[in-house]
CSV table of C-alpha atoms and ligand atoms in Angstrom, one decimal:
chain,number,residue,atom,x,y,z
A,182,MET,CA,30.5,-15.3,-8.4
A,183,LEU,CA,27.7,-14.9,-6.0
A,184,ASP,CA,27.1,-17.7,-3.6
A,185,LEU,CA,23.7,-19.1,-4.7
A,186,GLN,CA,23.1,-20.2,-1.1
A,187,THR,CA,22.9,-16.5,0.0
A,188,ILE,CA,19.5,-15.8,1.3
A,189,SER,CA,18.1,-12.3,1.6
A,190,LEU,CA,20.1,-9.5,0.0
A,191,ILE,CA,18.1,-6.9,2.0
A,192,SER,CA,20.3,-4.0,3.1
A,193,GLN,CA,18.0,-1.5,4.8
A,194,LEU,CA,14.6,0.2,4.7
A,195,LYS,CA,14.3,3.6,3.1
A,196,CYS,CA,11.6,6.3,3.0
A,197,PRO,CA,10.7,6.9,-0.7
A,198,ASN,CA,9.4,10.4,0.2
A,199,CYS,CA,12.1,12.0,2.4
A,200,GLY,CA,15.0,9.5,2.0
A,201,THR,CA,15.5,8.6,5.7
A,202,SER,CA,17.1,5.1,6.2
A,203,TYR,CA,15.9,2.5,8.8
A,204,SER,CA,17.3,-0.8,9.9
A,205,HIS,CA,15.4,-4.0,8.9
A,206,LEU,CA,16.8,-5.7,12.0
A,207,THR,CA,14.5,-3.9,14.4
A,208,VAL,CA,10.7,-3.5,14.2
A,209,GLN,CA,9.6,-0.7,11.8
A,210,THR,CA,6.3,0.8,10.8
A,211,VAL,CA,6.3,4.0,8.7
A,212,CYS,CA,8.7,6.9,8.4
A,213,GLN,CA,9.3,8.5,11.8
A,214,ASN,CA,9.8,11.9,10.4
A,215,PRO,CA,6.7,13.7,11.8
A,216,ASP,CA,6.3,15.8,8.6
A,217,CYS,CA,6.5,12.7,6.4
A,218,LEU,CA,5.0,9.4,7.8
A,219,SER,CA,5.3,7.7,4.4
A,220,SER,CA,5.3,3.9,3.9
A,221,LEU,CA,8.8,2.5,4.0
A,222,TYR,CA,10.5,0.5,1.1
A,223,SER,CA,13.0,-2.3,1.5
A,224,GLU,CA,16.3,-1.9,-0.3
A,225,TYR,CA,18.4,-4.8,-1.6
A,226,ASP,CA,21.9,-5.2,-2.9
A,227,LEU,CA,21.3,-6.0,-6.6
A,228,PRO,CA,24.4,-7.7,-7.9
A,229,ASP,CA,25.4,-7.7,-11.5
A,230,GLY,CA,25.8,-11.0,-13.4
A,231,LEU,CA,23.0,-13.0,-11.7
A,232,ILE,CA,21.4,-15.0,-14.4
A,233,PRO,CA,17.8,-15.5,-13.5
A,234,GLU,CA,17.4,-18.9,-15.3
A,235,GLN,CA,20.4,-20.2,-13.2
A,236,LEU,CA,19.4,-18.6,-10.0
A,237,LEU,CA,15.8,-19.8,-10.2
A,238,ALA,CA,16.3,-23.3,-11.7
A,239,GLY,CA,14.9,-26.0,-9.4
A,240,ARG,CA,13.5,-23.4,-6.9
A,241,PRO,CA,10.2,-24.1,-5.2
A,242,THR,CA,7.1,-22.9,-7.2
A,243,ASN,CA,6.0,-20.4,-4.7
A,244,MET,CA,6.9,-16.8,-4.1
A,245,TRP,CA,10.0,-17.7,-1.9
A,246,ARG,CA,11.8,-18.7,-5.1
A,247,TYR,CA,12.8,-15.0,-5.1
A,248,GLN,CA,14.1,-15.2,-1.5
A,249,GLU,CA,17.2,-13.1,-2.2
A,250,PHE,CA,14.8,-10.2,-2.8
A,251,LEU,CA,12.5,-10.9,0.2
A,252,PRO,CA,13.3,-9.5,3.7
A,253,VAL,CA,13.7,-12.7,5.8
A,254,VAL,CA,17.3,-13.2,6.8
A,255,ASP,CA,17.1,-16.7,8.4
A,256,PRO,CA,15.1,-19.1,6.2
A,257,ALA,CA,14.0,-21.0,9.3
A,258,ASN,CA,11.7,-18.0,9.9
A,259,ILE,CA,9.8,-18.3,6.6
A,260,VAL,CA,6.1,-19.0,7.2
A,261,THR,CA,4.8,-20.4,3.9
A,262,LEU,CA,1.6,-22.2,2.9
A,263,GLY,CA,2.7,-22.4,-0.8
A,264,GLU,CA,1.6,-18.9,-1.9
A,265,GLY,CA,2.5,-17.5,-5.2
A,266,PHE,CA,3.7,-18.7,-8.6
A,267,THR,CA,0.1,-18.6,-9.8
A,268,PRO,CA,-0.7,-19.3,-13.5
A,269,ILE,CA,-1.0,-16.8,-16.3
A,270,LEU,CA,-3.8,-17.9,-18.6
A,271,PRO,CA,-4.7,-16.4,-22.0
A,272,LEU,CA,-8.2,-15.3,-22.6
A,273,LYS,CA,-10.0,-18.1,-24.4
A,274,ASN,CA,-13.8,-18.0,-25.2
A,275,LEU,CA,-13.9,-14.2,-24.5
A,276,LYS,CA,-11.2,-13.6,-27.0
A,277,GLY,CA,-13.7,-12.2,-29.4
A,278,PHE,CA,-14.0,-9.1,-27.3
A,279,ALA,CA,-10.3,-8.6,-27.3
A,280,GLU,CA,-9.8,-8.4,-31.0
A,281,GLU,CA,-6.1,-8.3,-31.9
A,282,ASN,CA,-5.1,-7.9,-28.3
A,283,GLU,CA,-3.2,-10.6,-26.4
A,284,VAL,CA,-5.0,-10.6,-23.1
A,285,PHE,CA,-3.9,-12.7,-20.1
A,286,TRP,CA,-5.3,-13.3,-16.6
A,287,LYS,CA,-2.9,-13.8,-13.8
A,288,ASP,CA,-5.1,-15.8,-11.6
A,289,GLU,CA,-4.4,-15.4,-7.8
A,290,SER,CA,-7.5,-17.3,-6.7
A,291,GLY,CA,-5.5,-20.5,-6.0
A,292,ASN,CA,-3.5,-18.9,-3.3
A,293,PRO,CA,-3.9,-20.2,0.3
A,294,THR,CA,-7.1,-18.6,1.8
A,295,GLY,CA,-8.2,-17.8,-1.7
A,296,SER,CA,-6.6,-14.4,-2.4
A,297,PHE,CA,-3.3,-12.7,-3.2
A,298,LYS,CA,-3.3,-11.3,0.4
A,299,ALA,CA,-1.5,-14.6,1.2
A,300,ARG,CA,1.6,-13.2,-0.5
A,301,GLY,CA,1.9,-10.0,1.6
A,302,ILE,CA,0.9,-11.7,4.8
A,303,SER,CA,3.4,-14.6,4.3
A,304,ALA,CA,6.2,-12.0,4.1
A,305,ALA,CA,4.9,-9.8,7.0
A,306,VAL,CA,4.3,-12.8,9.3
A,307,SER,CA,7.7,-14.3,8.5
A,308,LYS,CA,9.5,-11.1,9.2
A,309,ALA,CA,7.5,-10.6,12.4
A,310,LYS,CA,8.5,-14.0,13.5
A,311,GLU,CA,12.1,-13.2,12.8
A,312,LEU,CA,11.8,-10.1,15.0
A,313,GLY,CA,10.2,-12.0,17.9
A,314,ILE,CA,6.7,-10.6,17.6
A,315,THR,CA,3.9,-12.6,19.4
A,316,ASN,CA,0.7,-10.6,18.7
A,317,ILE,CA,-0.3,-9.1,15.3
A,318,VAL,CA,-3.4,-7.0,14.6
A,319,THR,CA,-5.0,-5.9,11.4
A,320,PRO,CA,-8.1,-4.1,10.1
A,321,THR,CA,-9.5,-5.9,7.1
A,322,ALA,CA,-12.1,-5.8,4.4
A,323,GLY,CA,-12.1,-9.6,4.6
A,324,ASN,CA,-9.2,-11.4,2.8
A,325,ALA,CA,-6.3,-9.9,4.7
A,326,GLY,CA,-7.9,-11.0,8.0
A,327,GLY,CA,-8.3,-14.6,6.8
A,328,ALA,CA,-4.8,-14.7,5.5
A,329,LEU,CA,-3.4,-13.2,8.7
A,330,ALA,CA,-5.3,-15.7,10.7
A,331,ALA,CA,-4.0,-18.7,8.7
A,332,TYR,CA,-0.3,-17.6,8.6
A,333,CYS,CA,-0.4,-16.7,12.4
A,334,ALA,CA,-1.8,-20.2,13.1
A,335,SER,CA,1.1,-21.7,11.2
A,336,ALA,CA,3.6,-19.4,12.9
A,337,GLY,CA,2.3,-19.8,16.5
A,338,ILE,CA,1.5,-16.0,16.7
A,339,THR,CA,-1.8,-14.6,18.0
A,340,ALA,CA,-3.8,-12.8,15.3
A,341,HIS,CA,-6.3,-10.0,16.2
A,342,VAL,CA,-8.7,-9.1,13.3
A,343,TYR,CA,-11.0,-6.1,13.0
A,344,MET,CA,-13.6,-6.5,10.2
A,345,PRO,CA,-16.7,-4.6,9.2
A,346,LYS,CA,-20.0,-6.3,10.3
A,347,LEU,CA,-21.3,-6.2,6.7
A,348,THR,CA,-18.5,-8.6,5.4
A,349,PRO,CA,-19.9,-12.0,4.2
A,350,ASN,CA,-19.8,-14.6,6.9
A,351,ILE,CA,-17.2,-16.8,5.3
A,352,PHE,CA,-14.6,-14.2,5.9
A,353,LYS,CA,-15.5,-14.2,9.6
A,354,ASP,CA,-15.8,-18.0,9.9
A,355,GLU,CA,-12.3,-18.6,8.4
A,356,CYS,CA,-10.7,-16.3,10.9
A,357,ARG,CA,-12.4,-18.1,13.8
A,358,LEU,CA,-11.4,-21.5,12.3
A,359,TYR,CA,-7.8,-20.4,12.1
A,360,GLY,CA,-8.0,-19.4,15.8
A,361,ALA,CA,-7.8,-15.6,15.4
A,362,VAL,CA,-9.5,-13.2,17.8
A,363,LEU,CA,-12.1,-11.6,15.6
A,364,THR,CA,-13.9,-8.3,16.3
A,365,GLU,CA,-16.8,-7.2,14.1
A,366,VAL,CA,-17.0,-3.4,13.7
A,367,ASP,CA,-20.1,-1.4,12.9
A,368,GLY,CA,-18.5,0.7,10.1
A,369,ASN,CA,-16.0,0.5,7.2
A,370,ILE,CA,-12.4,-0.4,7.0
A,371,SER,CA,-11.3,3.1,8.2
A,372,ASP,CA,-13.3,2.6,11.4
A,373,CYS,CA,-11.7,-0.9,11.8
A,374,GLY,CA,-8.3,0.8,11.3
A,375,ARG,CA,-9.0,3.3,14.0
A,376,ILE,CA,-10.1,0.7,16.6
A,377,ALA,CA,-7.3,-1.7,15.7
A,378,ASN,CA,-4.8,1.1,16.2
A,379,GLU,CA,-6.2,2.0,19.7
A,380,LYS,CA,-6.1,-1.7,20.7
A,381,ALA,CA,-2.6,-2.1,19.3
A,382,VAL,CA,-1.2,0.9,21.2
A,383,ALA,CA,-2.9,-0.2,24.4
A,384,ASN,CA,-1.7,-3.8,24.3
A,385,ASP,CA,1.6,-3.4,22.4
A,386,TRP,CA,0.4,-5.5,19.5
A,387,PHE,CA,2.2,-5.2,16.1
A,388,GLN,CA,0.0,-3.7,13.3
A,389,VAL,CA,0.2,-5.0,9.7
A,390,SER,CA,-2.3,-2.5,8.4
A,391,THR,CA,-1.8,-1.9,4.6
A,392,LEU,CA,1.4,0.0,3.9
A,393,LYS,CA,1.9,1.0,7.6
A,394,GLU,CA,4.0,-2.2,7.8
A,395,PRO,CA,6.9,-2.5,5.3
A,396,TYR,CA,6.8,-6.1,4.3
A,397,ARG,CA,3.4,-6.9,2.9
A,398,LEU,CA,4.5,-4.8,0.0
A,399,GLU,CA,7.5,-7.1,-0.4
A,400,GLY,CA,5.3,-10.2,-0.6
A,401,LYS,CA,3.0,-8.7,-3.1
A,402,LYS,CA,5.9,-7.5,-5.3
A,403,THR,CA,6.6,-11.1,-6.1
A,404,MET,CA,3.7,-10.8,-8.6
A,405,GLY,CA,6.0,-8.5,-10.6
A,406,TYR,CA,8.8,-11.0,-10.6
A,407,GLU,CA,6.4,-13.7,-11.7
A,408,ILE,CA,4.9,-11.7,-14.5
A,409,ALA,CA,8.4,-11.1,-15.9
A,410,GLU,CA,9.6,-14.7,-15.4
A,411,GLN,CA,6.4,-16.4,-16.7
A,412,LEU,CA,6.3,-14.1,-19.8
A,413,GLY,CA,9.9,-14.9,-20.6
A,414,TRP,CA,11.4,-11.6,-19.2
A,415,SER,CA,9.2,-9.4,-21.4
A,416,LEU,CA,6.6,-7.3,-19.8
A,417,PRO,CA,3.0,-6.7,-21.0
A,418,ASP,CA,2.1,-3.2,-22.4
A,419,VAL,CA,-0.7,-2.6,-19.9
A,420,ILE,CA,-1.4,-4.1,-16.5
A,421,LEU,CA,-4.9,-3.6,-14.8
A,422,TYR,CA,-4.9,-3.8,-11.1
A,423,PRO,CA,-8.0,-3.7,-8.7
A,424,THR,CA,-6.9,-1.0,-6.3
A,425,GLY,CA,-7.9,-0.8,-2.6
A,426,GLY,CA,-4.9,0.1,-0.6
A,427,GLY,CA,-2.7,-0.2,-3.6
A,428,THR,CA,-0.1,-2.6,-2.2
A,429,GLY,CA,0.0,-4.8,-5.3
A,430,LEU,CA,0.3,-1.9,-7.7
A,431,LEU,CA,3.2,-0.4,-5.8
A,432,GLY,CA,4.8,-3.8,-5.3
A,433,ILE,CA,4.7,-4.8,-8.9
A,434,TRP,CA,6.2,-1.4,-9.9
A,435,LYS,CA,9.0,-1.9,-7.3
A,436,ALA,CA,9.7,-5.3,-8.6
A,437,PHE,CA,10.2,-3.9,-12.1
A,438,ASP,CA,12.8,-1.4,-10.8
A,439,GLU,CA,14.7,-4.1,-8.9
A,440,MET,CA,14.7,-6.4,-11.9
A,441,GLU,CA,16.0,-3.6,-14.1
A,442,GLY,CA,18.8,-3.0,-11.4
A,443,LEU,CA,19.6,-6.7,-11.8
A,444,GLY,CA,19.7,-6.4,-15.6
A,445,TRP,CA,16.9,-8.9,-15.9
A,446,ILE,CA,14.6,-6.5,-17.8
A,447,GLY,CA,15.1,-3.2,-19.7
A,448,SER,CA,13.7,0.2,-18.9
A,449,LYS,CA,10.4,-0.2,-20.7
A,450,ARG,CA,7.4,-0.4,-18.3
A,451,PRO,CA,3.8,-1.4,-18.7
A,452,ARG,CA,1.2,1.4,-18.3
A,453,MET,CA,-0.4,0.7,-14.9
A,454,VAL,CA,-4.2,1.1,-14.5
A,455,ALA,CA,-5.9,1.4,-11.1
A,456,VAL,CA,-9.4,-0.1,-11.3
A,457,GLN,CA,-11.7,0.9,-8.4
A,458,SER,CA,-15.2,0.4,-7.2
A,459,ASN,CA,-17.3,3.6,-7.7
A,460,SER,CA,-18.1,3.2,-4.0
A,461,CYS,CA,-14.6,4.2,-3.1
A,462,ASP,CA,-12.9,5.8,-6.1
A,463,GLY,CA,-10.7,8.5,-4.6
A,464,ILE,CA,-7.7,7.5,-6.6
A,465,THR,CA,-9.7,7.6,-9.9
A,466,GLN,CA,-11.0,11.0,-9.1
A,467,ALA,CA,-7.6,12.4,-8.0
A,468,PHE,CA,-5.9,11.0,-11.1
A,469,HIS,CA,-8.3,12.6,-13.5
A,470,GLN,CA,-8.2,15.9,-11.5
A,471,LYS,CA,-4.3,15.7,-11.8
A,472,LYS,CA,-3.9,15.8,-8.0
A,473,THR,CA,-1.0,14.3,-6.1
A,474,TYR,CA,-3.2,13.0,-3.2
A,475,SER,CA,-6.7,11.6,-2.9
A,476,GLU,CA,-9.7,12.6,-0.8
A,477,ALA,CA,-11.6,10.2,1.4
A,478,ILE,CA,-14.6,8.9,-0.6
A,479,ASP,CA,-17.0,6.3,0.7
A,480,ASN,CA,-20.4,5.8,-1.0
A,481,GLY,CA,-21.1,2.7,1.1
A,482,PHE,CA,-21.5,-1.0,0.4
A,483,THR,CA,-19.8,-2.7,-2.6
A,484,ILE,CA,-19.7,-6.4,-3.5
A,485,ALA,CA,-16.0,-5.9,-3.9
A,486,ASN,CA,-15.1,-5.8,-0.2
A,487,GLY,CA,-11.4,-5.4,-1.0
A,488,LEU,CA,-12.0,-2.2,-2.9
A,489,ARG,CA,-13.9,-0.4,0.0
A,490,VAL,CA,-10.9,1.7,1.0
A,491,PRO,CA,-12.0,5.4,1.3
A,492,LYS,CA,-8.5,6.8,1.3
A,493,PRO,CA,-5.5,4.6,0.8
A,494,TYR,CA,-2.6,5.4,3.2
A,495,ALA,CA,-0.2,5.4,0.2
A,496,ASP,CA,-2.4,7.5,-2.1
A,497,LYS,CA,0.5,9.8,-3.1
A,498,LEU,CA,2.8,6.8,-4.1
A,499,ILE,CA,-0.1,5.2,-6.0
A,500,LEU,CA,-0.8,8.3,-8.0
A,501,LYS,CA,2.9,8.8,-8.7
A,502,VAL,CA,3.1,5.3,-10.3
A,503,LEU,CA,0.0,5.9,-12.4
A,504,ARG,CA,1.5,9.2,-13.7
A,505,GLU,CA,5.1,7.8,-14.2
A,506,SER,CA,3.8,4.8,-16.1
A,507,ASN,CA,1.4,6.9,-18.3
A,508,GLY,CA,-1.3,4.9,-16.8
A,509,ASN,CA,-4.9,5.4,-16.1
A,510,ALA,CA,-7.6,5.0,-13.4
A,511,ILE,CA,-11.2,3.9,-13.9
A,512,SER,CA,-14.1,3.0,-11.6
A,513,ILE,CA,-16.7,0.3,-12.1
A,514,ASN,CA,-20.0,-0.1,-10.3
A,515,ASP,CA,-21.4,-3.2,-8.6
A,516,CYS,CA,-23.8,-4.1,-11.4
A,517,GLU,CA,-21.0,-4.1,-14.0
A,518,MET,CA,-18.8,-6.2,-11.7
A,519,GLU,CA,-21.5,-8.8,-11.1
A,520,ALA,CA,-22.2,-9.0,-14.9
A,521,ALA,CA,-18.5,-9.5,-15.6
A,522,LEU,CA,-18.1,-12.1,-12.8
A,523,LYS,CA,-21.0,-14.1,-14.4
A,524,GLU,CA,-19.6,-13.6,-17.9
A,525,ILE,CA,-16.2,-14.9,-17.0
A,526,ALA,CA,-17.6,-17.8,-15.0
A,527,PHE,CA,-20.0,-18.8,-17.9
A,528,ARG,CA,-17.5,-18.3,-20.7
A,529,GLU,CA,-14.1,-19.1,-19.2
A,530,GLY,CA,-14.9,-21.5,-16.4
A,531,MET,CA,-13.3,-19.3,-13.8
A,532,LEU,CA,-15.1,-17.9,-10.7
A,533,PHE,CA,-13.4,-14.7,-9.9
A,534,ALA,CA,-13.7,-12.3,-7.0
A,535,PRO,CA,-15.7,-9.2,-8.0
A,536,GLU,CA,-12.5,-7.1,-7.6
A,537,GLY,CA,-10.9,-9.2,-10.3
A,538,ALA,CA,-14.0,-9.3,-12.5
A,539,ALA,CA,-14.1,-5.5,-12.4
A,540,LEU,CA,-11.0,-5.5,-14.6
A,541,TRP,CA,-12.8,-7.2,-17.5
A,542,GLN,CA,-15.3,-4.3,-17.6
A,543,ALA,CA,-12.4,-1.8,-17.3
A,544,PHE,CA,-10.6,-3.6,-20.2
A,545,LYS,CA,-13.7,-3.3,-22.4
A,546,LYS,CA,-14.1,0.4,-21.6
A,547,LEU,CA,-10.4,1.2,-22.2
A,548,LYS,CA,-10.5,-0.6,-25.4
A,549,ALA,CA,-13.7,1.1,-26.6
A,550,THR,CA,-12.0,4.5,-26.1
A,551,ASN,CA,-8.8,3.2,-27.8
A,552,TRP,CA,-6.7,3.9,-24.7
A,553,ILE,CA,-5.8,0.3,-25.1
A,554,GLN,CA,-4.6,0.0,-28.7
A,555,THR,CA,-4.7,-2.8,-31.2
A,556,GLY,CA,-1.9,-5.3,-30.8
A,557,GLU,CA,-1.1,-4.3,-27.2
A,558,ARG,CA,-0.5,-7.1,-24.6
A,559,VAL,CA,-2.7,-6.7,-21.6
A,560,LEU,CA,-2.4,-8.4,-18.2
A,561,LEU,CA,-5.4,-8.5,-15.9
A,562,LEU,CA,-4.8,-9.5,-12.3
A,563,ASN,CA,-7.6,-11.5,-10.7
A,564,THR,CA,-6.8,-11.0,-7.1
A,565,GLY,CA,-9.1,-13.5,-5.4
A,566,SER,CA,-11.5,-16.4,-5.6
A,567,GLY,CA,-15.2,-15.8,-6.2
A,568,TYR,CA,-16.1,-18.7,-3.9
A,569,LYS,CA,-15.7,-16.5,-0.9
A,570,TYR,CA,-18.2,-13.9,-2.3
A,571,LEU,CA,-21.2,-16.0,-3.1
A,572,GLU,CA,-23.3,-14.2,-0.4
A,573,ASN,CA,-22.7,-11.0,-2.3
A,574,ILE,CA,-23.9,-12.3,-5.7
A,575,SER,CA,-27.4,-13.0,-6.8
A,576,ILE,CA,-27.3,-16.3,-8.6
B,214,LIG,C1,-7.3,-6.5,-0.8
B,214,LIG,C2,-7.9,-6.9,-2.1
B,214,LIG,C3,-7.7,-6.0,-3.2
B,214,LIG,C4,-7.0,-4.7,-3.1
B,214,LIG,O1,-5.6,-4.9,-2.9
B,214,LIG,P1,-4.7,-3.7,-2.4
B,214,LIG,O2,-3.3,-4.2,-2.5
B,214,LIG,O3,-5.1,-3.3,-1.1
B,214,LIG,O4,-5.0,-2.6,-3.4
B,214,LIG,C5,-8.1,-6.5,-4.4
B,214,LIG,N1,-8.8,-7.7,-4.5
B,214,LIG,C6,-9.0,-8.5,-3.5
B,214,LIG,C7,-9.7,-9.8,-3.8
B,214,LIG,C8,-8.5,-8.1,-2.2
B,214,LIG,O5,-8.7,-9.0,-1.2
B,215,LIG,ZN1,10.0,10.0,5.2
């Protein structure tokens, strides 16, 4: 019988590309093999005979309810603002469009700082605290910076945030209010990443840039655990995910593998769909060209800040999940996103981030071509609150 007080079951980090192992007890970034440089994945001991209903009964309704499968060894290091365990809501007044499909939103907009970035940053900042880190830096399209600023304020760590000048002011103001050191950059997130990296190297700051730090992935994977738990340990047929750096898509997929290892779910998987902005749709193009990596694509401003990622660091891992799941990739333009955002607000009473609203257009398109078939259960992930994007929307 497993001691239910056991906290993290993490054993090591492993490179999913070349298989090299790393310790989770020292600071890690990416695979150190110079020919590889892949993102690293956390590995856990996955014991038989754990009954999820027993393990999770009475646990807090935030993502740390899955603490065995999160990387923090000493619970005193957990930095939480109540992130996760967000609701799954069935489509209501828009059901007419969904004809014979069960469609759900998993709504991440109620997370601290208004987006699902809170999950990844909660895990990363907690582990950084455990490892004694005092300065953290990130490039951001907006939401990651706000989340980092908030969790660092709570942890007593200094946050350094590099954000494109063209980001709506609210994303900058929240960073300042949470006490982060904010630098506005004349450029896109890749430019922010380059400058953040120079500063980090010069000052010995720890970088939590998407998938160059191992634990944001672990925080975001809790969406996968929640989807299974909240749907009674049965997975949807299709999951649509707004893909910038791809952390959530990879995390959800990793959670499914872990839960299968635990015997909590079977081997059947949802088909995973990457939804992108046509401003930065390198993954969509690479997927349809059957390539294993993506090119850098940046066609400029999009109202979906979080999707302005010209070339995700983990492009190969993302494309592999899309292929393995028999998934798909689709891009949506700003005009379509804004129309969807308004339609969802007007009909459903929910004000979504443009990134999340994009999924509604993607759903309708995939349904029109019959790629989503009658009777299939579809989960759409709204990743953030529309309240932060009002400057980007014409009312
Ligand atoms: C960051 C972000 C995304 C993209 O998430 P990735 O994990 O980087 O793919 C989507 N939506 C919102 C609201 C975001 O802030
Ligand atoms: Zn490697």
